[in-house]
CSV table of C-alpha atoms and ligand atoms in Angstrom, one decimal:
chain,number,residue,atom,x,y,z
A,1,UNK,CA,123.8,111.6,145.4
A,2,UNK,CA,125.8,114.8,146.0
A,3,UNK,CA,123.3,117.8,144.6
A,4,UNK,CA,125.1,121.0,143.6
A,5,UNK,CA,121.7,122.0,141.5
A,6,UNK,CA,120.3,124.5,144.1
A,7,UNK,CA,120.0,127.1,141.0
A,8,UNK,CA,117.9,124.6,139.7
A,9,UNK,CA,115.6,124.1,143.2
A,10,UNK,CA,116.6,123.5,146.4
A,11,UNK,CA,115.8,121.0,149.3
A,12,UNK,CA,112.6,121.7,151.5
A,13,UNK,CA,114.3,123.4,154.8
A,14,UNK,CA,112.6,121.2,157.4
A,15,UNK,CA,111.3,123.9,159.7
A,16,UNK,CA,109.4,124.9,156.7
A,17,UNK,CA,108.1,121.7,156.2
A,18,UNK,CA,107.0,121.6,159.4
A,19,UNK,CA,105.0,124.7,159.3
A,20,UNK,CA,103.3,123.8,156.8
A,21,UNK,CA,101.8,120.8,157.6
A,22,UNK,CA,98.7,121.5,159.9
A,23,UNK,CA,97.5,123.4,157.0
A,24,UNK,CA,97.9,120.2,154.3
A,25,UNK,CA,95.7,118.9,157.6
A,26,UNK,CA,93.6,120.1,159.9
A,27,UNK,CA,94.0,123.7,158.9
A,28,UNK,CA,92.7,123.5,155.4
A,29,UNK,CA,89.7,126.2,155.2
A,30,UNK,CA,89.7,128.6,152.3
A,31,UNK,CA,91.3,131.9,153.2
A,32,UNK,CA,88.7,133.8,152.1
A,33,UNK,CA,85.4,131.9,153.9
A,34,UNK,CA,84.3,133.9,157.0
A,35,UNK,CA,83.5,131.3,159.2
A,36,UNK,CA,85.7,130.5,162.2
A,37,UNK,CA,88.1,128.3,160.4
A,38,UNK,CA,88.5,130.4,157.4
A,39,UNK,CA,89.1,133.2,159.6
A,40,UNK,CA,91.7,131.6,161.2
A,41,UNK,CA,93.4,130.5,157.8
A,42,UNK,CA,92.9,134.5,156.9
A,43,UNK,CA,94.9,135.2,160.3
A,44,UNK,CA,98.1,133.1,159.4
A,45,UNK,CA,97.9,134.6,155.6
A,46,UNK,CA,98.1,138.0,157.2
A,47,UNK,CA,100.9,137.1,159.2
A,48,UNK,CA,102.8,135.3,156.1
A,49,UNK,CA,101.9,138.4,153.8
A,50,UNK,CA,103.8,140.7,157.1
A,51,UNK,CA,106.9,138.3,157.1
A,52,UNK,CA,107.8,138.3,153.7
A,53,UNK,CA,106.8,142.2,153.4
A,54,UNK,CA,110.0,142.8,156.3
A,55,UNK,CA,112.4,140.6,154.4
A,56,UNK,CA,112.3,142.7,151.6
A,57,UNK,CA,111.3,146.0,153.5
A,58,UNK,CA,108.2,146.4,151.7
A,59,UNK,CA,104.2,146.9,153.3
A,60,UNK,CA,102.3,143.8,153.0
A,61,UNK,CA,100.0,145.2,150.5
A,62,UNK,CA,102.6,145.4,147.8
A,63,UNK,CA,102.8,141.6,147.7
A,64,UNK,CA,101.3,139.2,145.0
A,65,UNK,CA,101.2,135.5,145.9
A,66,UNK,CA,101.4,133.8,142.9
A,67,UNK,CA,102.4,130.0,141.5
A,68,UNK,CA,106.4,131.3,141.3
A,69,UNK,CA,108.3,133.4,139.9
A,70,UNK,CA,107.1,132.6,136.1
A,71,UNK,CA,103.9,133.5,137.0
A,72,UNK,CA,104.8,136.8,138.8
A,73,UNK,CA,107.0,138.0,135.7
A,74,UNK,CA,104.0,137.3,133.0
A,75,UNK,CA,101.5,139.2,135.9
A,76,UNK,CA,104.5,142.1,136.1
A,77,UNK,CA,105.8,142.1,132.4
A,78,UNK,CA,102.6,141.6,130.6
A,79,UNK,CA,100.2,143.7,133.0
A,80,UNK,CA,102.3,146.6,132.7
A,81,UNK,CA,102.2,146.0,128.8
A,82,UNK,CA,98.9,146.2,128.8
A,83,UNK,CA,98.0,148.6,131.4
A,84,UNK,CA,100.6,151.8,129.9
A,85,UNK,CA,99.5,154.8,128.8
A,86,UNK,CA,100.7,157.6,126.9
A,87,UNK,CA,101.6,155.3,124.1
A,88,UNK,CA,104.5,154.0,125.8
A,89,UNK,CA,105.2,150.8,123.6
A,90,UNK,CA,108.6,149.8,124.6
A,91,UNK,CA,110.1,146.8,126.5
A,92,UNK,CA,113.4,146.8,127.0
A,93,UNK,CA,115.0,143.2,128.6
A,94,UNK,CA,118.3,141.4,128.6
A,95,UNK,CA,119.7,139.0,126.3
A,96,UNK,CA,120.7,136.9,129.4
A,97,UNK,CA,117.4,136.9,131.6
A,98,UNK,CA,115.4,133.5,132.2
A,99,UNK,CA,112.9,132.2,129.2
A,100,UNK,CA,110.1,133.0,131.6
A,101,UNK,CA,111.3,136.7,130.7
A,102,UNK,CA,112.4,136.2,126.8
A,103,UNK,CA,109.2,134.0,126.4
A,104,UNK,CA,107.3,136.8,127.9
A,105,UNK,CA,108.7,139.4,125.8
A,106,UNK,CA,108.5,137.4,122.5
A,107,UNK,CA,104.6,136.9,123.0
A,108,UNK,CA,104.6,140.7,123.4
A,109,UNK,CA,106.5,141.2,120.4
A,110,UNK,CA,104.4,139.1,118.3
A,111,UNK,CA,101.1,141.6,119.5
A,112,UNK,CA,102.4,144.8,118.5
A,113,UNK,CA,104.9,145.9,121.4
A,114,UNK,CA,108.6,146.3,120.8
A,115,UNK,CA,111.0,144.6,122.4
A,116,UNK,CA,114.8,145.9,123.1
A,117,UNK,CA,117.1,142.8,124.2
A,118,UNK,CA,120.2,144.3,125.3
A,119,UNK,CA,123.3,142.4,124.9
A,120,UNK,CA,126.2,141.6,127.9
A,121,UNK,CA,129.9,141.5,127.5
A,122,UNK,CA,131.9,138.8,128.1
A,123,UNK,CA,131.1,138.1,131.5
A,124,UNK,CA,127.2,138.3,131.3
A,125,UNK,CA,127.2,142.2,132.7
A,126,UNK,CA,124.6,144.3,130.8
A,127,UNK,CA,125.7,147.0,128.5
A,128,UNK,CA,124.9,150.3,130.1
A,129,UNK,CA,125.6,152.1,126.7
A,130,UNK,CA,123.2,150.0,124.7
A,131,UNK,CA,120.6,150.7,127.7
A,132,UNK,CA,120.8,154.5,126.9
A,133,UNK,CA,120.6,154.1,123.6
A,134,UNK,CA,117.4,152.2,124.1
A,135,UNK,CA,116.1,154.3,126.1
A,136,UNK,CA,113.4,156.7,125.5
A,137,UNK,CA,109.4,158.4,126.5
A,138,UNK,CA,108.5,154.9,124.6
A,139,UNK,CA,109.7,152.8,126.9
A,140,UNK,CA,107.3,151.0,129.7
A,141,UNK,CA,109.6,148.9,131.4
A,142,UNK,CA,113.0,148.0,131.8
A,143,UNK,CA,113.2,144.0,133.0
A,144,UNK,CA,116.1,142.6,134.4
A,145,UNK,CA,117.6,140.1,136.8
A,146,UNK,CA,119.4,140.2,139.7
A,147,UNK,CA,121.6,137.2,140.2
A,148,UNK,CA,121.9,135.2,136.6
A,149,UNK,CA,121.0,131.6,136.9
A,150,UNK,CA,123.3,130.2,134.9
A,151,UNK,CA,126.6,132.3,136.1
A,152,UNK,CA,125.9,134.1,139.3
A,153,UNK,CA,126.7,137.5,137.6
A,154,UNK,CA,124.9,140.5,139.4
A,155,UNK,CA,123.7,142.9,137.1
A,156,UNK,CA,124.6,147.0,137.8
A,157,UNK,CA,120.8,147.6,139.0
A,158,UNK,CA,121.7,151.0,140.2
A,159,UNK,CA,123.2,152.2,137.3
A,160,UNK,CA,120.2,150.4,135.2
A,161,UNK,CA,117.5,152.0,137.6
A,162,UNK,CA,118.7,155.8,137.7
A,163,UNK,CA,119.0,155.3,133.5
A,164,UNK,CA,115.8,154.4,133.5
A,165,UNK,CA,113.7,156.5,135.5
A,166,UNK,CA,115.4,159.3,133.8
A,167,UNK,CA,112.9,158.1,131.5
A,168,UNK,CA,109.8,157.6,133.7
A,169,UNK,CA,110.0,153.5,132.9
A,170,UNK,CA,109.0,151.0,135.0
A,171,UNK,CA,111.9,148.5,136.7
A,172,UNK,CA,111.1,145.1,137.2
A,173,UNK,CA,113.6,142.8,138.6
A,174,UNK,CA,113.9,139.4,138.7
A,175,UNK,CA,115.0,138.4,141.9
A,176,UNK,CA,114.5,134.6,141.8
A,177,UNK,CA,118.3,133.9,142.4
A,178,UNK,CA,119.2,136.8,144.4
A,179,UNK,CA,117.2,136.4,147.6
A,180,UNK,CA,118.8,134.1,150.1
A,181,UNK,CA,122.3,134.8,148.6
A,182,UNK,CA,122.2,138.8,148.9
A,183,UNK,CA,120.2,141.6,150.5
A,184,UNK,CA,117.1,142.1,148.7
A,185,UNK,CA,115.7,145.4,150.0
A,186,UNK,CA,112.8,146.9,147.8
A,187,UNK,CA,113.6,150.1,148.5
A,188,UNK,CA,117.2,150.5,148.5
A,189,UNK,CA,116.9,148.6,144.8
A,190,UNK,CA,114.3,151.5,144.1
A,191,UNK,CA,112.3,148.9,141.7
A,192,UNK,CA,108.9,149.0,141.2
A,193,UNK,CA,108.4,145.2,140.8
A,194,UNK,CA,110.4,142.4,142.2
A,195,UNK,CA,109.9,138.8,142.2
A,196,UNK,CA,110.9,136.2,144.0
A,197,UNK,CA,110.1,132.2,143.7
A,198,UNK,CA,109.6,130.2,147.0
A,199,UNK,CA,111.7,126.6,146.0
A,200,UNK,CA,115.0,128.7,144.9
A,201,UNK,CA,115.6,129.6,148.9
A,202,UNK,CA,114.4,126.3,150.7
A,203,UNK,CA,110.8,126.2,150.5
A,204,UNK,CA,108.3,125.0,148.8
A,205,UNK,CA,107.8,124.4,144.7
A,206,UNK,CA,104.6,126.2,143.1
A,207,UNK,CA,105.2,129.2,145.1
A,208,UNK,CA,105.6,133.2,144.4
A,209,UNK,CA,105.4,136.5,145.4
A,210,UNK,CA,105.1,140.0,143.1
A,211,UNK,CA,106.1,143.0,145.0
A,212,UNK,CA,104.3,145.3,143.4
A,213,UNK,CA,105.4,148.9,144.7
A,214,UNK,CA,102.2,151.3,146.1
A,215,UNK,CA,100.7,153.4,143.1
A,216,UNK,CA,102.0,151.3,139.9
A,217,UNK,CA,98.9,150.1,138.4
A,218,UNK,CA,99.0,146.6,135.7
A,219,UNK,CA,96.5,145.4,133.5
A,220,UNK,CA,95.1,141.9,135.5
A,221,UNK,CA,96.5,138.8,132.9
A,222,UNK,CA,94.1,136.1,134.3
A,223,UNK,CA,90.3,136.7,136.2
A,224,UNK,CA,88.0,135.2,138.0
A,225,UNK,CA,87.4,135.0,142.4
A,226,UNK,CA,89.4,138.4,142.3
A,227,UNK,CA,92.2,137.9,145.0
A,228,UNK,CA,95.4,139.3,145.3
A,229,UNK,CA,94.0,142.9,144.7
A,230,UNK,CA,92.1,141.4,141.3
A,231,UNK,CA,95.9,140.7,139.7
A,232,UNK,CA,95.8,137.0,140.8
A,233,UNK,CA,92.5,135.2,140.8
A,234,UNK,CA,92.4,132.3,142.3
A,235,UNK,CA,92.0,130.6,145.6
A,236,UNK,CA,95.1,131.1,147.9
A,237,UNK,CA,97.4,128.4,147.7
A,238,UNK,CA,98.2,128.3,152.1
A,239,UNK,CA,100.2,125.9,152.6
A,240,UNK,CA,102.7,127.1,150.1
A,241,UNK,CA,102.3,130.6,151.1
A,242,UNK,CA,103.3,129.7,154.7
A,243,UNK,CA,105.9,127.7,153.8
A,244,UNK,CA,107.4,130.5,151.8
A,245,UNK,CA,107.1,133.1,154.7
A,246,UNK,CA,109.0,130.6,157.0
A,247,UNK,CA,111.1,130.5,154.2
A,248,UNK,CA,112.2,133.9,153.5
A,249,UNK,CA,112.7,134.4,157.6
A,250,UNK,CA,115.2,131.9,157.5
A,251,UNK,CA,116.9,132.9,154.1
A,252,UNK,CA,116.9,136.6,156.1
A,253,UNK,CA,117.7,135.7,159.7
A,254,UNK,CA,120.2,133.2,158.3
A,255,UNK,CA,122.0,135.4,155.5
A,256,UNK,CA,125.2,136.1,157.0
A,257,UNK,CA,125.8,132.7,158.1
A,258,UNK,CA,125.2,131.2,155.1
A,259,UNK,CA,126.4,133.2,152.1
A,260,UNK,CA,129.7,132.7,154.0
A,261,UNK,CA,129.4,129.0,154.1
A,262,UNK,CA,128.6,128.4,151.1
A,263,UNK,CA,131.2,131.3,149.9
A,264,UNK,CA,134.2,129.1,151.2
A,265,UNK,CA,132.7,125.7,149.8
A,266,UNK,CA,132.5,127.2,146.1
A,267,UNK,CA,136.0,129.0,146.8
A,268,UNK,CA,137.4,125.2,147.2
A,269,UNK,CA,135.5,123.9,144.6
A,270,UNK,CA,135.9,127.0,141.9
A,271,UNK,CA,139.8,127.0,142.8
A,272,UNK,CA,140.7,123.3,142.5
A,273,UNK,CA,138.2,123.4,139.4
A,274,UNK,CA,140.1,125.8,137.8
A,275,UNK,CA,143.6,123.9,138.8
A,276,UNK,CA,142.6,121.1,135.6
A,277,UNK,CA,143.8,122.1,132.2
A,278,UNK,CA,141.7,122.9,130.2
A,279,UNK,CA,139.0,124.8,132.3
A,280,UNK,CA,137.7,128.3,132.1
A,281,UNK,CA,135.2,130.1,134.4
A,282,UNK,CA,132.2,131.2,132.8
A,283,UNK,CA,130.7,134.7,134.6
A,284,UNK,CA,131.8,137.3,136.0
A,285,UNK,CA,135.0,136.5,138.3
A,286,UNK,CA,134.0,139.6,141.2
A,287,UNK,CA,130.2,140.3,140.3
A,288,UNK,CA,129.0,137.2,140.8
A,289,UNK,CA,126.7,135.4,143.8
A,290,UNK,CA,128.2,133.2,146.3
A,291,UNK,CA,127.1,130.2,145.0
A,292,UNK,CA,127.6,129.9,141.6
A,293,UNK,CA,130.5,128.4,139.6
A,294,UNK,CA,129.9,127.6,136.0
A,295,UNK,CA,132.7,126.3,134.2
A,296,UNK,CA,133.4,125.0,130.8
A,297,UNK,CA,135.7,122.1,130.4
A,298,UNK,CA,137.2,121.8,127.2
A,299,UNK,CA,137.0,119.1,124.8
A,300,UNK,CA,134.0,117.0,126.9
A,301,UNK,CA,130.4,117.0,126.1
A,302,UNK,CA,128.7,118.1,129.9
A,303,UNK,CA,125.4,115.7,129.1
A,304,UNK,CA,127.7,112.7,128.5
A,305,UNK,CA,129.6,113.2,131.4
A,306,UNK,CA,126.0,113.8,133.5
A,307,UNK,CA,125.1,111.2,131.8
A,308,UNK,CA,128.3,109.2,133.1
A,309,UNK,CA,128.0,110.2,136.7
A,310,UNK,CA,124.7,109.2,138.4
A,311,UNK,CA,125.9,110.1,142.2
A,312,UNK,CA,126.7,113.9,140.7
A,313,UNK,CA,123.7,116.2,140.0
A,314,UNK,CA,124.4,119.5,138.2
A,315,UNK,CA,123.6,121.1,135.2
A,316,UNK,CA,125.1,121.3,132.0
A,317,UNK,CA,125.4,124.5,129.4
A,318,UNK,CA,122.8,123.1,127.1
A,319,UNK,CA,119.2,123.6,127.7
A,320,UNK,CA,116.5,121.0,126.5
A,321,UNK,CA,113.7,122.6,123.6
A,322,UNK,CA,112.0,120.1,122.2
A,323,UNK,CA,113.5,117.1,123.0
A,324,UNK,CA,116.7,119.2,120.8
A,325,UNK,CA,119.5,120.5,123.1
A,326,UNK,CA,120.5,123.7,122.2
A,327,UNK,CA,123.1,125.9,123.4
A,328,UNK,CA,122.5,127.6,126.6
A,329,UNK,CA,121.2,131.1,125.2
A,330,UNK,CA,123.4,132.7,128.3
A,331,UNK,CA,126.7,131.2,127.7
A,332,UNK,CA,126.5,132.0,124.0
A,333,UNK,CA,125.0,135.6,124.0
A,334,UNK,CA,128.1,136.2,126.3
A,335,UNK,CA,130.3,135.2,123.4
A,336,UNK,CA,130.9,131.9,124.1
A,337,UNK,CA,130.9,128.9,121.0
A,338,UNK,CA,128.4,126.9,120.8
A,339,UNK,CA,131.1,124.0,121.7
A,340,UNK,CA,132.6,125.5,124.9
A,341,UNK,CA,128.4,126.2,125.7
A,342,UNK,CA,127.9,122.1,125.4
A,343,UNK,CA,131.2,121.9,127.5
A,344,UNK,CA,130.2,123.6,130.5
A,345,UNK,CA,128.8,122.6,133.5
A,346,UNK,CA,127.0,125.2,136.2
A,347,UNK,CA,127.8,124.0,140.2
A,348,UNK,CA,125.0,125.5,142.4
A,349,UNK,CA,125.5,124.8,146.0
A,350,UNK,CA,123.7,125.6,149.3
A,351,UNK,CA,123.9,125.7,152.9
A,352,UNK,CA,122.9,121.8,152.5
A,353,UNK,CA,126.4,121.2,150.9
A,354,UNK,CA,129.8,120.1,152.9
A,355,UNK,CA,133.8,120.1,152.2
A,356,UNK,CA,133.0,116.4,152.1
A,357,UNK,CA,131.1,117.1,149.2
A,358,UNK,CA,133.4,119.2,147.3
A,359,UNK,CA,135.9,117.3,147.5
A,360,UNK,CA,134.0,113.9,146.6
A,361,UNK,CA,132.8,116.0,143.8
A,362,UNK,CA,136.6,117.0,142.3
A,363,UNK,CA,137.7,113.3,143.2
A,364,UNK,CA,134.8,111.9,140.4
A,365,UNK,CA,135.4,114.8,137.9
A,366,UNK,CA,139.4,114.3,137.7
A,367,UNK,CA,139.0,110.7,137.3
A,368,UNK,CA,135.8,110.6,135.1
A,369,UNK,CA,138.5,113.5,133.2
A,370,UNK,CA,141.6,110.9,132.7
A,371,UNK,CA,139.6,108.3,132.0
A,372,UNK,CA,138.0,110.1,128.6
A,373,UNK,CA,141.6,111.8,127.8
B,1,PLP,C1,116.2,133.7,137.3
B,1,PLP,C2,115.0,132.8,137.2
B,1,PLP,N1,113.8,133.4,136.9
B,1,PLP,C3,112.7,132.7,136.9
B,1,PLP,C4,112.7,131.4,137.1
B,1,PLP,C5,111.3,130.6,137.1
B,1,PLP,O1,111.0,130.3,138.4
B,1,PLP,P1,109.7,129.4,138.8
B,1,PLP,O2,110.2,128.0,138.7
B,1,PLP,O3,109.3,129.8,140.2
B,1,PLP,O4,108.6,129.7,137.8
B,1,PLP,C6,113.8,130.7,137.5
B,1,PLP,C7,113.9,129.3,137.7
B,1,PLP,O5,114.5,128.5,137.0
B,1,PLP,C8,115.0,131.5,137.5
B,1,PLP,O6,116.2,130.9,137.8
């Protein structure tokens, strides 16, 4: 099985792994019991919560630890729905973001809030116009991604950030497929919330953090034991949470070496790709993460030919609602027919992946290619 998915998850790193373990063992007290093992469960949550606070150059009491980043966007998006003031009513998003932000914003919709989707140009980058338009002393929070998942465009956060606190609104970024890829520094971003989801950068699934910057106050979505500074109730998932620390020191520690590595393997892959007739990148061909290549290929149907090759995992531009696949919402709000959208296929690589790979990976497509043409 070759996996060029990693947009989808990624493989367990095994140092994480093996962090983890003594506390799927021995180490399994609650954090939050005061005897000696609890304590010493407490001590390791303290140092996790300090780790992943330097890899994004935030204090440790700005962090949420949440399920992923699904859950951190509804805590972020929804508590800061709920929790504004001055009858701010406003929400404005992207056409492009994930469905755990659309979903989100819909919901909010149907209780009373309005909600701005901005569309992208032809490569998936946000319209800056349509943002100032939008904007205004309504507006609570302006949501938007990083790193797209589908195409690997990076979105002008600078440009969306001094826009919108013009304004005084909130900036919430999902950074789900940024982290590990590029620098993800709180403070140079100037965001108030960030999120970021443990399995996308080599650790473990069910795993999130919220930066939540000092001062910026949300409504709590969920109650109960109070944790997490009363935003996320619950008891503290360790292992996971330690699993994600180790992970984000590697993704940090490791970011140089990597984003070049896997640079030059989607190069090889994105150029020879590109070599087939009939083939047209998707995304943007500059702004775009290091890992990413999402091409449509004209004339085939991408779930047939997943369908056709078991040893190849990758996705295809279609996503699954309802057991009906629709167009990926992405691919088509960039402009793209619904045909070309069924057509494509997204390549999402990682430090996992070899030249070996690639070029096992162009060997099946050009033949799977001659043999439907
Ligand atoms: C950009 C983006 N946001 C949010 C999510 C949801 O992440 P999680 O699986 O941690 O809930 C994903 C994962 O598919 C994603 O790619």
């Amino acid at each position: 099985m070759i996996y060029f998915d990693n947009n989808a998850t990624t493989k367990i790193d095994e140092r994480v792994l093996k962090d983890m373990w003594p506390f799927l063992s021995d180490n399994y007290a609650n954090a939050a019991s005061t005897h000696a093992l609890g304590r010493s469960v407490s001590a390791a949550i303290t140092d996790a919560r300090e780790t992943i606070a330097r890899s994004i150059a935030c204090r440790p009491g700005e962090l949420v630890f949440c399920s992923g980043a699904t859950e951190a966007l509804n805590i972020a998006i929804k508590g800061a729905a709920f929790g504004a003031v001055d009858g701010r009513n406003k929400i404005i998003t992207v056409a492009t973001e994930h469905k755990a932000v659309l979903d989100t914003c819909a919901y909010l919709e149907q209780v009373g809030f309005e909600i701005v989707y901005l569309p992208v140009d032809q490569y998936g980058v946000v319209s800056i116009r349509e943002l100032q338009k939008a904007l205004d002393e309504q507006t609570i929070a302006v949501c938007v991604m990083l790193v797209n998942n589908e195409t690997g465009t990076v979105q002008p956060l600078a440009e969306i950030v001094r826009q919108s606190r013009a304004k005084g609104a909130l900036i919430i970024c999902d950074a789900s497929q940024a982290f590990g890829k590029l620098p993800v520094d709180v403070k140079e971003l100037d965001v108030d919330m960030l999120v970021l989801s443990a399995h996308k950068f080599h650790g473990p699934k069910g795993a999130g953090v919220l930066y939540l910057k000092n001062g910026v106050v949300l409504s709590p979505t969920s109650h109960g034991g109070g944790q997490e500074s009363g935003l996320r109730s619950g008891t503290l998932n360790v292992p996971q949470i330690i699993g994600m620390a180790r992970a984000c020191e590697l993704a940090v520690s490791e970011l140089d070496a990597n984003s070049t590595y896997v640079r030059n393997l989607r190069d090889l892959l994105e150029r020879e790709l590109l070599r087939i007739p009939g083939t047209r990148l998707n995304g943007h061909p500059l702004l775009r993460s290091n890992n990413v290549v999402n091409i449509s290929f004209t004339g085939i149907d991408a779930n047939v030919l997943i369908a056709a090759l078991p040893e190849l995992a990758v996705s295809n531009g279609s996503a699954c609602t309802a057991a009906v696949f629709e167009p990926s919402h992405v691919l088509t709000a960039m402009g793209i027919s619904k045909e070309e959208a069924y057509a494509s296929i997204r390549f999402s690589l990682s430090k996992f992946n070899t030249v070996e790979e690639v070029e096992a990976v162009l060997s099946l497509l050009t033949h799977y290619l001659s043999r439907i043409t």
